[in-house]
Short mmCIF file of C-alpha atoms in Angstrom, two decimals:
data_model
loop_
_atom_site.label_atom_id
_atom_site.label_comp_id
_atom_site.label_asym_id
_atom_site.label_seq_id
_atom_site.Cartn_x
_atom_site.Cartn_y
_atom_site.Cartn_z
CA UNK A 1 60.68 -31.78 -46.99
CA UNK A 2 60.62 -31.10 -43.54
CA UNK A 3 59.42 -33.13 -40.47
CA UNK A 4 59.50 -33.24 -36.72
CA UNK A 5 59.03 -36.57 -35.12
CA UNK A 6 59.76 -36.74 -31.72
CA UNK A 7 59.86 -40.40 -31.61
CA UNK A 8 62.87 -39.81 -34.05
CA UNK A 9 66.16 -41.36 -33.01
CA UNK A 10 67.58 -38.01 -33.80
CA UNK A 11 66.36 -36.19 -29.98
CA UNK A 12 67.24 -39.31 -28.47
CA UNK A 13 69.89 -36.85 -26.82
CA UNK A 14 68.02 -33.63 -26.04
CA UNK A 15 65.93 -32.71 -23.44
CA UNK A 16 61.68 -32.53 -23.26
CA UNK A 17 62.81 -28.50 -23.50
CA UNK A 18 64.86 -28.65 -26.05
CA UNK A 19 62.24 -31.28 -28.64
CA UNK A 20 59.34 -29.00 -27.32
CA UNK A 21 61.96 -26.05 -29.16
CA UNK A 22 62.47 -27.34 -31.96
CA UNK A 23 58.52 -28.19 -32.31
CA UNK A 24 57.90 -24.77 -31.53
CA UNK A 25 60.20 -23.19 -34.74
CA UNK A 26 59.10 -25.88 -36.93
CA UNK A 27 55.60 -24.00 -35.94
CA UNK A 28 57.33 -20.93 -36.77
CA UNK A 29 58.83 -22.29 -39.85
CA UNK A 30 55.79 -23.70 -41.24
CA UNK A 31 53.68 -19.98 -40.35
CA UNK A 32 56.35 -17.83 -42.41
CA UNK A 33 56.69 -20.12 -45.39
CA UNK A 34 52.50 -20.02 -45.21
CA UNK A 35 52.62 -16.07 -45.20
CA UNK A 36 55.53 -15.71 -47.63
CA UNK A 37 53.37 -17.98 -50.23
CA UNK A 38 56.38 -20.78 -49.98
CA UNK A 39 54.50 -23.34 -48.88
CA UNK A 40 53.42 -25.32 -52.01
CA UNK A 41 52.22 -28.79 -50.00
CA UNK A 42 51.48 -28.68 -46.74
CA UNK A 43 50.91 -32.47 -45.01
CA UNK A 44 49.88 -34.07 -42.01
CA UNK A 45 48.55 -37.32 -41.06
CA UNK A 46 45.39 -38.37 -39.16
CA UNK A 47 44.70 -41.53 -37.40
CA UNK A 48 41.53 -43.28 -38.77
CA UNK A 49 39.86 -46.22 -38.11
CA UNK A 50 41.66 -47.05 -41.40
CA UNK A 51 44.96 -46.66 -40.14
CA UNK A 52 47.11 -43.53 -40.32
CA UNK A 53 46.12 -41.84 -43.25
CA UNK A 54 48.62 -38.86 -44.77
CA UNK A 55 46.89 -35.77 -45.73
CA UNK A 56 48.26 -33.38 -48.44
CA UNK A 57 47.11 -29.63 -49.09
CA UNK A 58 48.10 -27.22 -51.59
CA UNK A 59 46.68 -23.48 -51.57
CA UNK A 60 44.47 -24.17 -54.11
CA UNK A 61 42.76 -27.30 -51.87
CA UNK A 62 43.26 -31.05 -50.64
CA UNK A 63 45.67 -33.02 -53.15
CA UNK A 64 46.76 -36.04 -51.46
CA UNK A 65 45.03 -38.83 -49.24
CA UNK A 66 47.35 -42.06 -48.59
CA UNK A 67 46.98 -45.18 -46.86
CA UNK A 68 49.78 -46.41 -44.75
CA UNK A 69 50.44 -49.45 -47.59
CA UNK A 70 51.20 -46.85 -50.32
CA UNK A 71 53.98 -46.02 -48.03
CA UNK A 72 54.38 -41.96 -47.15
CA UNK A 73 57.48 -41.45 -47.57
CA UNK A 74 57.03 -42.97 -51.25
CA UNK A 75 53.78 -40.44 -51.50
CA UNK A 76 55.44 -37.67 -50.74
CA UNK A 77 58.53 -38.10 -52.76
CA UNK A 78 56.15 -38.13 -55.32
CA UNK A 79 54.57 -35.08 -54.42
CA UNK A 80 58.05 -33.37 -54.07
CA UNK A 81 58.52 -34.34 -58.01
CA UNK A 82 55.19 -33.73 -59.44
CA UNK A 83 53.94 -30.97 -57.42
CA UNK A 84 56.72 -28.83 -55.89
CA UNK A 85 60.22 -29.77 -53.97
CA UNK A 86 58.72 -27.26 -51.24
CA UNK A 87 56.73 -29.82 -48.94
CA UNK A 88 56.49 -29.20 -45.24
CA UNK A 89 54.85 -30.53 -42.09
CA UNK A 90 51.80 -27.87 -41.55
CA UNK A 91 48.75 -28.97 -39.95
CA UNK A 92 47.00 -26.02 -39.84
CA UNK A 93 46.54 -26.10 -43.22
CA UNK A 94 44.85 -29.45 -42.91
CA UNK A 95 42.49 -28.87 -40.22
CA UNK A 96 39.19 -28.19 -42.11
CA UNK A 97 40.03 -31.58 -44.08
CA UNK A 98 40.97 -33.33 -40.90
CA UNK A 99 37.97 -32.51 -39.03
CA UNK A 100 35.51 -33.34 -41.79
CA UNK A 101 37.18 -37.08 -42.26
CA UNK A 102 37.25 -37.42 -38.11
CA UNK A 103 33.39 -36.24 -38.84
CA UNK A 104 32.75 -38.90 -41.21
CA UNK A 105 34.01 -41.92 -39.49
CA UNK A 106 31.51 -40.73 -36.62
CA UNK A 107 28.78 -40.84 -38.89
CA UNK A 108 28.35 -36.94 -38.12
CA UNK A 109 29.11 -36.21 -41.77
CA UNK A 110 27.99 -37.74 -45.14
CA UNK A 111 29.15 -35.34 -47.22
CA UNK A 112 33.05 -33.37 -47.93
CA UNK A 113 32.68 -29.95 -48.22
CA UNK A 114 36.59 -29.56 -49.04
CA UNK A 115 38.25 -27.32 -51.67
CA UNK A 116 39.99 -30.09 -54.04
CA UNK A 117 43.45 -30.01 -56.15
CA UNK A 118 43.18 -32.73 -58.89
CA UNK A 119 45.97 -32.00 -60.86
CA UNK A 120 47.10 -35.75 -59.99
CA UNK A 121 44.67 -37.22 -62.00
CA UNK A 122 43.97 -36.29 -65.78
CA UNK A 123 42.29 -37.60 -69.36
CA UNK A 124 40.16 -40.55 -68.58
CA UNK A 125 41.23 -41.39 -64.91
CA UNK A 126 40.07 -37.58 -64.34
CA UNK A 127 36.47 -38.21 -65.90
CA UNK A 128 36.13 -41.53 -63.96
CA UNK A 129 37.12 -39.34 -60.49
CA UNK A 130 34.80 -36.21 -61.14
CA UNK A 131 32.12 -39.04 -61.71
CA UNK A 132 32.87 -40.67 -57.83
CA UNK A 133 32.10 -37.39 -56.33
CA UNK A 134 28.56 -37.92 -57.40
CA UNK A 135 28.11 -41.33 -56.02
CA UNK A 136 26.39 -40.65 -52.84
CA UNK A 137 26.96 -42.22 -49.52
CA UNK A 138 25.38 -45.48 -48.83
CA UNK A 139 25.01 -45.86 -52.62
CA UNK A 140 27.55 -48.39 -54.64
CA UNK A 141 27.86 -48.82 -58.29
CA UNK A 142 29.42 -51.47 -60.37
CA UNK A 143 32.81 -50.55 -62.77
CA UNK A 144 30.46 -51.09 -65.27
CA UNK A 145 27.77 -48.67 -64.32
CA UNK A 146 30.99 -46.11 -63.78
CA UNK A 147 32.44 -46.96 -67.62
CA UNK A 148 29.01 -46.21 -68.88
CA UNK A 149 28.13 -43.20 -66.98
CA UNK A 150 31.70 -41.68 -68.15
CA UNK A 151 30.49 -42.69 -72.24
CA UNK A 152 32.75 -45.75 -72.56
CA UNK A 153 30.99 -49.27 -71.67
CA UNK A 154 33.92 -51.13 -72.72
CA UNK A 155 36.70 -49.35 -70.35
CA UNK A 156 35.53 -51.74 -67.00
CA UNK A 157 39.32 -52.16 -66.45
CA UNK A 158 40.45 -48.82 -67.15
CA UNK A 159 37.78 -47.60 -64.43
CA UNK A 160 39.58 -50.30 -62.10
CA UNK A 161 42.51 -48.50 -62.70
CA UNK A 162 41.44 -45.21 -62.19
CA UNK A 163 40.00 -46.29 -59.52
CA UNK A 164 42.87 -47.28 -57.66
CA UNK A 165 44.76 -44.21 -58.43
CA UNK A 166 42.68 -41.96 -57.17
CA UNK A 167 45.10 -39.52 -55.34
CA UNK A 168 41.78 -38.70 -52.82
CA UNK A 169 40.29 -41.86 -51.85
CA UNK A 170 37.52 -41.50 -48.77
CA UNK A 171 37.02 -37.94 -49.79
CA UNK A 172 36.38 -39.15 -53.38
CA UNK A 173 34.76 -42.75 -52.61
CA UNK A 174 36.15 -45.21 -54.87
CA UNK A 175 35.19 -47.78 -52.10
CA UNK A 176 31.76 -47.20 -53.26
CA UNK A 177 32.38 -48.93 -56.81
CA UNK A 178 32.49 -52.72 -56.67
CA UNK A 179 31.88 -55.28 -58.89
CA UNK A 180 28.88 -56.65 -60.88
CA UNK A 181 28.27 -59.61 -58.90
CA UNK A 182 28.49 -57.53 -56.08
CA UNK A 183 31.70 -58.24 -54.16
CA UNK A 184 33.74 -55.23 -53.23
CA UNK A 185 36.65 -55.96 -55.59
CA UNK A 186 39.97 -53.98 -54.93
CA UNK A 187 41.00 -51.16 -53.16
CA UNK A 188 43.97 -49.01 -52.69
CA UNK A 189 44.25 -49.19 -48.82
CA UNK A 190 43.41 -52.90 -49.25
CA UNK A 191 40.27 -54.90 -48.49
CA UNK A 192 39.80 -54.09 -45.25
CA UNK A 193 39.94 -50.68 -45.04
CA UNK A 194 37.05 -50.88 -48.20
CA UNK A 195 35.06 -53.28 -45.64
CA UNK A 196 34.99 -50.78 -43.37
CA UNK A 197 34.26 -48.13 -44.89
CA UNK A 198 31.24 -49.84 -47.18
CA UNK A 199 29.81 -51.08 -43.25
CA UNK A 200 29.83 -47.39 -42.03
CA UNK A 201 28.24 -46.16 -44.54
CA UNK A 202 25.34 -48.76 -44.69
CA UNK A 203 24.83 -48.79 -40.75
#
């Protein structure tokens, strides 16, 4: 995996040339592993309202949304293991994804319209996930209603806990499934971060 940080100890000795360099062939880098089909997950991360989420693309589409508590490194480590070992800073292949989340915390957007890679999620936590993407915004539904729309009432917890492995959370709203008595429950970029997003989406 490959990243340039310029806040990195490591150009603590060179000069504004010589980091704006090395930015420019990690450019470089990224654009000929992109054209010689070697670039397996491309990431970036975007500053939300949510904190500084990390976004994670593969060709086929948008694989990986993280919260800052799930810890990036950790995420894509994990990535590196279960996708492919060739990971690499390259925005450009998040920009469409960026835009549309920097769209939806301006209320400009209520909708993704982003390819998606969900070969994170499988068996039952895949069933409970394709069944978020039809939970529309502004609308919430109890773990209940989601264990019962997937055709097993009894698997409340097991929704909980696909819930909070859900490798695309905003772009597949998990935040919009809370509990019966209607308090928001849990969330995997914390309580918060659900808060907010639950207020957007009912201004």
């Amino acid at each position: 995996m490959a990243t340039i940080d310029r806040g990195d100890p490591l150009f603590d000795g060179l000069t504004p040339g010589s980091a704006d360099l090395l930015a420019a062939l990690h450019r470089r880098l990224a654009a000929e592993a992109q054209s010689a089909d070697l670039l397996d997950v491309a990431y970036r991360t975007l500053d939300t309202p949510v904190g500084t989420l990390l976004l994670a693309a593969t060709p086929t589409g948008l694989v990986r949304v993280a919260y800052p508590n799930e810890d990036h490194d950790t995420v894509l480590a994990t990535l590196a293991e279960r996708v492919s070992p060739r990971v690499l800073v390259a925005p450009a292949r998040l920009d469409a994804a960026a835009r549309e989340i920097d769209e939806y915390f301006t209320g400009a957007r209520t909708q993704f319209d982003l390819p998606l890679d969900l070969q994170l999620t499988g068996g039952f936590r895949r069933q409970v996930i394709e069944h978020l993407r039809d939970i529309g915004y502004g609308r919430r539904e109890s773990y209940a209603a989601v264990a019962a729309a997937v055709g097993n009432p009894r698997a409340v917890r097991a929704v909980g806990s696909a819930c909070a492995h859900n490798p695309l959370p905003v772009v597949i709203p998990c935040h919009r499934v809370v509990r019966s008595d209607g308090t928001i429950g849990q969330y995997v970029g914390g309580g918060a971060a659900k808060n907010t997003l639950l207020t957007l989406e009912a201004a």
